[in-house]
C-alpha angles and dihedrals in degrees: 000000000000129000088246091063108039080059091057100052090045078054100060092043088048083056102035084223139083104203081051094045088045090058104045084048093054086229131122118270097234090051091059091050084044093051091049093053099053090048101057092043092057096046088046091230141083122264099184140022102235088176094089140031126283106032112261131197121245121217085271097058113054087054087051095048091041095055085039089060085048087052106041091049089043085061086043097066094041094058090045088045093049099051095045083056091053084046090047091242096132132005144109146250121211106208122186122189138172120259099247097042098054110088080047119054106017098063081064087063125011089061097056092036091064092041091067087036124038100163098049099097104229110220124206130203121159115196148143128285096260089037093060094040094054087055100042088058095042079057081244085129135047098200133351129196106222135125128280090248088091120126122218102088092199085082130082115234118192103197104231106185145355122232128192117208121238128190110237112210131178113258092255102055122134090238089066092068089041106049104038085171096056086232113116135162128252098244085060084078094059092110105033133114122225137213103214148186120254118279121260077039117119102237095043085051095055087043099058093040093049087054089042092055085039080054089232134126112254088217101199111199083180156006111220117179093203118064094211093054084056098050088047094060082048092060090056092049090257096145126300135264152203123247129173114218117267087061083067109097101210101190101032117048100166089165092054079225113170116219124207127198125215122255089210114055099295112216115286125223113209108196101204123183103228123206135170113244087191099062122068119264126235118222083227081055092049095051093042081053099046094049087053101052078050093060100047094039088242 
Protein backbone atom coordinates (compact mmCIF):
# COMPACT_ATOMS: atom_id res chain seq x y z
CA UNK A 1 0.00 0.00 0.00
CA UNK A 2 1.02 3.24 -0.71
CA UNK A 3 1.99 6.12 1.81
CA UNK A 4 -1.30 8.14 0.50
CA UNK A 5 -3.23 5.81 1.62
CA UNK A 6 -1.97 4.76 4.61
CA UNK A 7 -2.60 8.74 5.46
CA UNK A 8 -6.12 8.45 4.62
CA UNK A 9 -7.00 5.71 6.58
CA UNK A 10 -4.81 7.44 10.02
CA UNK A 11 -7.14 10.29 9.04
CA UNK A 12 -10.49 8.58 9.51
CA UNK A 13 -9.42 7.07 12.58
CA UNK A 14 -8.09 10.58 13.68
CA UNK A 15 -11.81 11.66 12.95
CA UNK A 16 -13.62 8.81 13.93
CA UNK A 17 -15.72 9.50 10.52
CA UNK A 18 -15.51 8.89 7.27
CA UNK A 19 -17.78 11.70 5.61
CA UNK A 20 -15.31 14.20 8.11
CA UNK A 21 -12.32 12.53 7.23
CA UNK A 22 -13.48 12.66 3.66
CA UNK A 23 -13.66 16.36 3.85
CA UNK A 24 -10.67 17.24 5.41
CA UNK A 25 -8.97 14.64 2.55
CA UNK A 26 -10.63 16.50 -0.45
CA UNK A 27 -11.74 13.03 -1.64
CA UNK A 28 -14.90 11.75 -2.26
CA UNK A 29 -16.89 9.90 0.86
CA UNK A 30 -17.61 6.61 -0.93
CA UNK A 31 -13.65 6.34 -2.00
CA UNK A 32 -12.67 6.37 1.34
CA UNK A 33 -15.48 3.33 2.29
CA UNK A 34 -14.33 1.85 -0.64
CA UNK A 35 -10.71 2.15 0.38
CA UNK A 36 -11.52 0.57 3.87
CA UNK A 37 -13.10 -2.21 2.48
CA UNK A 38 -10.39 -3.32 0.17
CA UNK A 39 -8.07 -3.05 2.76
CA UNK A 40 -9.53 -5.26 5.22
CA UNK A 41 -10.32 -7.72 2.73
CA UNK A 42 -7.16 -7.93 1.78
CA UNK A 43 -5.67 -8.12 5.39
CA UNK A 44 -8.37 -10.68 6.25
CA UNK A 45 -9.32 -8.68 9.42
CA UNK A 46 -11.30 -5.84 10.46
CA UNK A 47 -9.77 -2.38 10.89
CA UNK A 48 -12.98 -0.49 12.31
CA UNK A 49 -16.15 -1.18 14.00
CA UNK A 50 -18.58 0.39 11.77
CA UNK A 51 -21.25 -0.95 13.99
CA UNK A 52 -21.26 2.52 16.52
CA UNK A 53 -20.69 5.96 16.38
CA UNK A 54 -18.21 7.19 16.28
CA UNK A 55 -15.95 4.77 14.39
CA UNK A 56 -13.80 2.67 16.76
CA UNK A 57 -10.93 0.81 16.16
CA UNK A 58 -10.96 -2.65 16.52
CA UNK A 59 -7.83 -4.60 17.98
CA UNK A 60 -6.71 -4.73 14.61
CA UNK A 61 -6.70 -1.59 14.09
CA UNK A 62 -4.79 0.19 16.44
CA UNK A 63 -1.84 -2.22 15.55
CA UNK A 64 -2.48 -1.37 11.95
CA UNK A 65 -2.62 2.44 12.55
CA UNK A 66 0.37 2.23 14.98
CA UNK A 67 2.77 0.44 12.38
CA UNK A 68 1.02 3.01 9.54
CA UNK A 69 2.38 6.18 11.67
CA UNK A 70 5.83 4.23 11.67
CA UNK A 71 5.52 4.01 8.29
CA UNK A 72 4.25 7.29 7.16
CA UNK A 73 7.20 9.33 9.45
CA UNK A 74 9.78 6.79 8.25
CA UNK A 75 8.87 8.14 4.65
CA UNK A 76 8.95 11.24 6.08
CA UNK A 77 12.80 11.31 6.90
CA UNK A 78 13.76 9.76 3.70
CA UNK A 79 12.16 12.48 1.59
CA UNK A 80 13.67 15.13 3.86
CA UNK A 81 16.80 13.29 3.70
CA UNK A 82 16.68 13.06 0.26
CA UNK A 83 16.13 16.38 -0.49
CA UNK A 84 18.98 17.84 2.15
CA UNK A 85 21.31 15.51 0.15
CA UNK A 86 20.16 17.13 -3.27
CA UNK A 87 20.71 20.64 -1.27
CA UNK A 88 23.61 19.56 -0.17
CA UNK A 89 22.54 19.77 3.12
CA UNK A 90 23.71 16.38 4.14
CA UNK A 91 25.82 13.55 2.19
CA UNK A 92 28.64 12.10 2.03
CA UNK A 93 32.26 11.55 -0.24
CA UNK A 94 34.08 8.48 -0.15
CA UNK A 95 37.84 9.43 -0.90
CA UNK A 96 40.84 6.50 -1.37
CA UNK A 97 44.36 7.35 -1.60
CA UNK A 98 47.45 5.65 -1.68
CA UNK A 99 49.72 5.46 1.64
CA UNK A 100 52.35 7.36 0.58
CA UNK A 101 50.03 10.45 -1.40
CA UNK A 102 48.18 11.22 1.00
CA UNK A 103 49.94 14.05 3.25
CA UNK A 104 50.49 15.50 -0.11
CA UNK A 105 47.80 15.94 -2.16
CA UNK A 106 44.73 15.74 0.07
CA UNK A 107 45.49 18.99 2.39
CA UNK A 108 45.04 20.82 -1.15
CA UNK A 109 41.67 19.64 -1.12
CA UNK A 110 39.85 18.04 2.00
CA UNK A 111 40.38 21.49 3.98
CA UNK A 112 38.69 23.71 1.49
CA UNK A 113 35.98 20.91 0.63
CA UNK A 114 34.63 21.04 4.03
CA UNK A 115 34.91 24.70 4.14
CA UNK A 116 32.05 25.11 1.26
CA UNK A 117 30.35 22.13 2.80
CA UNK A 118 30.20 21.50 6.34
CA UNK A 119 27.55 19.08 6.47
CA UNK A 120 28.96 16.51 3.49
CA UNK A 121 30.73 13.88 5.74
CA UNK A 122 34.24 13.48 4.16
CA UNK A 123 35.26 9.91 4.21
CA UNK A 124 39.35 8.54 4.23
CA UNK A 125 40.76 5.31 3.15
CA UNK A 126 44.24 5.00 2.29
CA UNK A 127 45.17 1.67 0.21
CA UNK A 128 46.99 0.25 -2.21
CA UNK A 129 46.54 0.60 -6.03
CA UNK A 130 44.62 -2.91 -6.56
CA UNK A 131 42.95 -2.42 -3.45
CA UNK A 132 41.33 0.86 -4.61
CA UNK A 133 40.71 -0.27 -7.68
CA UNK A 134 38.78 -3.38 -6.40
CA UNK A 135 36.57 -0.93 -4.46
CA UNK A 136 36.17 1.61 -6.90
CA UNK A 137 34.75 -0.96 -9.14
CA UNK A 138 32.68 -2.62 -6.44
CA UNK A 139 31.17 1.47 -6.25
CA UNK A 140 32.85 1.19 -2.43
CA UNK A 141 34.66 4.52 -3.34
CA UNK A 142 33.56 7.80 -4.88
CA UNK A 143 37.02 9.08 -6.01
CA UNK A 144 40.49 7.89 -5.39
CA UNK A 145 44.10 9.90 -5.95
CA UNK A 146 46.29 7.60 -7.39
CA UNK A 147 48.63 7.51 -10.80
CA UNK A 148 47.57 6.74 -14.27
CA UNK A 149 49.56 3.52 -14.16
CA UNK A 150 46.31 1.74 -12.87
CA UNK A 151 45.18 -0.93 -14.44
CA UNK A 152 41.46 -1.57 -14.90
CA UNK A 153 40.76 0.14 -17.92
CA UNK A 154 37.02 0.21 -17.17
CA UNK A 155 37.95 3.66 -14.76
CA UNK A 156 38.43 7.19 -15.73
CA UNK A 157 41.26 8.54 -14.77
CA UNK A 158 41.65 12.80 -15.11
CA UNK A 159 45.08 13.32 -14.87
CA UNK A 160 45.44 16.15 -12.00
CA UNK A 161 49.22 17.06 -11.83
CA UNK A 162 52.61 16.24 -13.13
CA UNK A 163 55.64 15.49 -10.70
CA UNK A 164 59.22 15.23 -11.55
CA UNK A 165 61.55 12.80 -9.12
CA UNK A 166 64.29 14.04 -7.43
CA UNK A 167 67.29 11.83 -5.29
CA UNK A 168 67.48 13.09 -1.47
CA UNK A 169 70.86 12.74 -0.06
CA UNK A 170 72.43 13.79 3.76
CA UNK A 171 74.40 16.89 3.73
CA UNK A 172 77.57 15.05 3.95
CA UNK A 173 77.32 12.66 0.93
CA UNK A 174 79.72 12.25 -1.07
CA UNK A 175 77.45 13.39 -4.00
CA UNK A 176 77.31 16.90 -2.42
CA UNK A 177 81.07 17.55 -3.15
CA UNK A 178 80.62 15.91 -6.49
CA UNK A 179 77.88 17.34 -7.90
CA UNK A 180 78.15 21.15 -6.84
CA UNK A 181 75.26 21.70 -9.29
CA UNK A 182 72.97 19.28 -7.70
CA UNK A 183 72.55 17.55 -11.61
CA UNK A 184 73.96 13.86 -11.81
CA UNK A 185 73.53 11.01 -14.12
CA UNK A 186 71.62 7.76 -13.50
CA UNK A 187 74.49 5.44 -13.69
CA UNK A 188 75.97 7.55 -10.62
CA UNK A 189 73.38 5.45 -8.50
CA UNK A 190 74.74 2.44 -9.41
CA UNK A 191 76.09 1.82 -5.93
CA UNK A 192 73.55 3.40 -3.62
CA UNK A 193 71.40 2.11 -1.32
CA UNK A 194 67.51 3.32 -1.13
CA UNK A 195 64.90 3.80 1.54
CA UNK A 196 61.79 2.89 -0.17
CA UNK A 197 58.34 2.71 -0.05
CA UNK A 198 56.62 -0.71 0.40
CA UNK A 199 56.24 -2.62 -2.25
CA UNK A 200 52.66 -2.81 -4.25
CA UNK A 201 52.96 0.96 -3.30
CA UNK A 202 53.04 3.61 -6.39
CA UNK A 203 55.73 5.11 -5.87
CA UNK A 204 57.66 2.08 -5.08
CA UNK A 205 56.12 0.62 -8.70
CA UNK A 206 57.47 3.84 -10.98
CA UNK A 207 60.67 3.61 -9.04
CA UNK A 208 61.59 0.11 -9.85
CA UNK A 209 60.43 0.44 -13.59
CA UNK A 210 62.32 3.64 -14.09
CA UNK A 211 65.94 1.42 -12.64
CA UNK A 212 64.76 -1.74 -14.86
CA UNK A 213 64.61 0.53 -18.33
CA UNK A 214 68.01 2.35 -16.87
CA UNK A 215 69.27 -1.73 -16.72
CA UNK A 216 70.36 -1.20 -12.73
CA UNK A 217 69.60 -2.81 -9.84
CA UNK A 218 67.03 -0.65 -7.52
CA UNK A 219 69.12 -2.02 -4.19
CA UNK A 220 66.47 -1.38 -1.30
CA UNK A 221 68.24 -1.33 2.27
CA UNK A 222 64.85 -0.76 3.42
CA UNK A 223 60.80 -0.39 3.04
CA UNK A 224 59.56 2.31 5.05
CA UNK A 225 55.51 3.05 4.89
CA UNK A 226 55.99 7.08 6.19
CA UNK A 227 57.71 9.15 4.20
CA UNK A 228 58.99 11.18 6.96
CA UNK A 229 60.30 8.38 8.66
CA UNK A 230 62.13 7.79 5.54
CA UNK A 231 63.54 11.35 5.08
CA UNK A 232 64.45 11.27 8.37
CA UNK A 233 66.95 7.97 7.93
CA UNK A 234 68.16 9.88 5.16
CA UNK A 235 69.15 12.72 7.36
CA UNK A 236 71.42 10.24 9.50
CA UNK A 237 73.25 8.67 6.05
CA UNK A 238 71.07 5.59 6.32
CA UNK A 239 70.71 5.06 2.52
CA UNK A 240 69.19 7.61 0.02
CA UNK A 241 65.71 8.13 -1.54
CA UNK A 242 63.46 9.46 -4.22
CA UNK A 243 61.18 11.94 -3.65
CA UNK A 244 58.67 14.03 -6.51
CA UNK A 245 58.31 17.27 -5.85
CA UNK A 246 55.58 18.19 -3.97
CA UNK A 247 57.01 15.98 -1.20
CA UNK A 248 59.95 18.76 -1.16
CA UNK A 249 59.22 21.25 1.58
CA UNK A 250 60.93 24.59 0.04
CA UNK A 251 60.81 26.65 2.70
CA UNK A 252 61.21 24.04 5.72
CA UNK A 253 63.98 21.51 5.44
CA UNK A 254 64.09 20.21 9.13
CA UNK A 255 66.25 17.10 7.91
CA UNK A 256 69.06 19.61 6.09
CA UNK A 257 68.50 16.73 3.16
CA UNK A 258 70.29 17.76 -0.54
CA UNK A 259 68.29 16.84 -3.67
CA UNK A 260 69.84 16.11 -7.11
CA UNK A 261 68.16 16.13 -10.26
CA UNK A 262 68.94 13.69 -13.31
CA UNK A 263 70.73 14.80 -16.29
CA UNK A 264 68.79 12.19 -18.37
CA UNK A 265 64.35 12.50 -18.01
CA UNK A 266 64.00 11.62 -14.40
CA UNK A 267 60.56 9.38 -13.68
CA UNK A 268 57.40 11.28 -13.78
CA UNK A 269 54.71 10.90 -11.43
CA UNK A 270 51.29 11.70 -12.95
CA UNK A 271 48.55 12.27 -9.73
CA UNK A 272 45.27 11.48 -11.40
CA UNK A 273 42.33 11.75 -9.83
CA UNK A 274 40.40 7.95 -10.76
CA UNK A 275 36.32 7.49 -10.84
CA UNK A 276 33.93 4.72 -11.99
CA UNK A 277 31.60 5.80 -15.04
CA UNK A 278 29.73 2.80 -14.43
CA UNK A 279 28.52 3.57 -10.77
CA UNK A 280 26.19 6.10 -10.07
CA UNK A 281 27.49 9.68 -8.93
CA UNK A 282 26.49 11.46 -5.87
CA UNK A 283 25.78 15.31 -6.13
CA UNK A 284 28.25 15.47 -2.65
CA UNK A 285 31.12 13.30 -5.43
CA UNK A 286 30.52 16.06 -8.41
CA UNK A 287 31.16 18.93 -6.32
CA UNK A 288 34.03 17.29 -4.66
CA UNK A 289 35.16 16.78 -8.48
CA UNK A 290 34.61 19.72 -9.58
CA UNK A 291 36.45 21.41 -6.69
CA UNK A 292 39.27 19.27 -7.47
CA UNK A 293 39.74 19.97 -11.46
CA UNK A 294 39.56 23.82 -9.93
CA UNK A 295 42.14 23.41 -8.08
CA UNK A 296 44.42 21.85 -10.46
CA UNK A 297 43.33 24.04 -13.35
CA UNK A 298 42.07 20.55 -15.28
Amino acid sequence: MNIRKLQYICTIAEEQNITKAAQMLFVAQPYLSALITNVEKSLGVKLFDRSVSPLQLTYAGHLYIEAAYKMIDLHNQLEHKLQDIKQLKAGKVSVGCPFSLGSYILPLILPKFHLKYPAIKLELHELLIAEMEHRLARGQLDVAFTSSMTQDKNLSHVPILNQVYKLATHAHHPFVQKFPDRLLSVSDLANEQFVSNIPGTLFREQLEQFFQEAKLDYNVLLNCKNSETAKALVAQGFGVMFLHESMIDKENNPHHLVYFSLKEQAPKFTISIVTNPQTYTSLAASKFLEMVYSEFQV
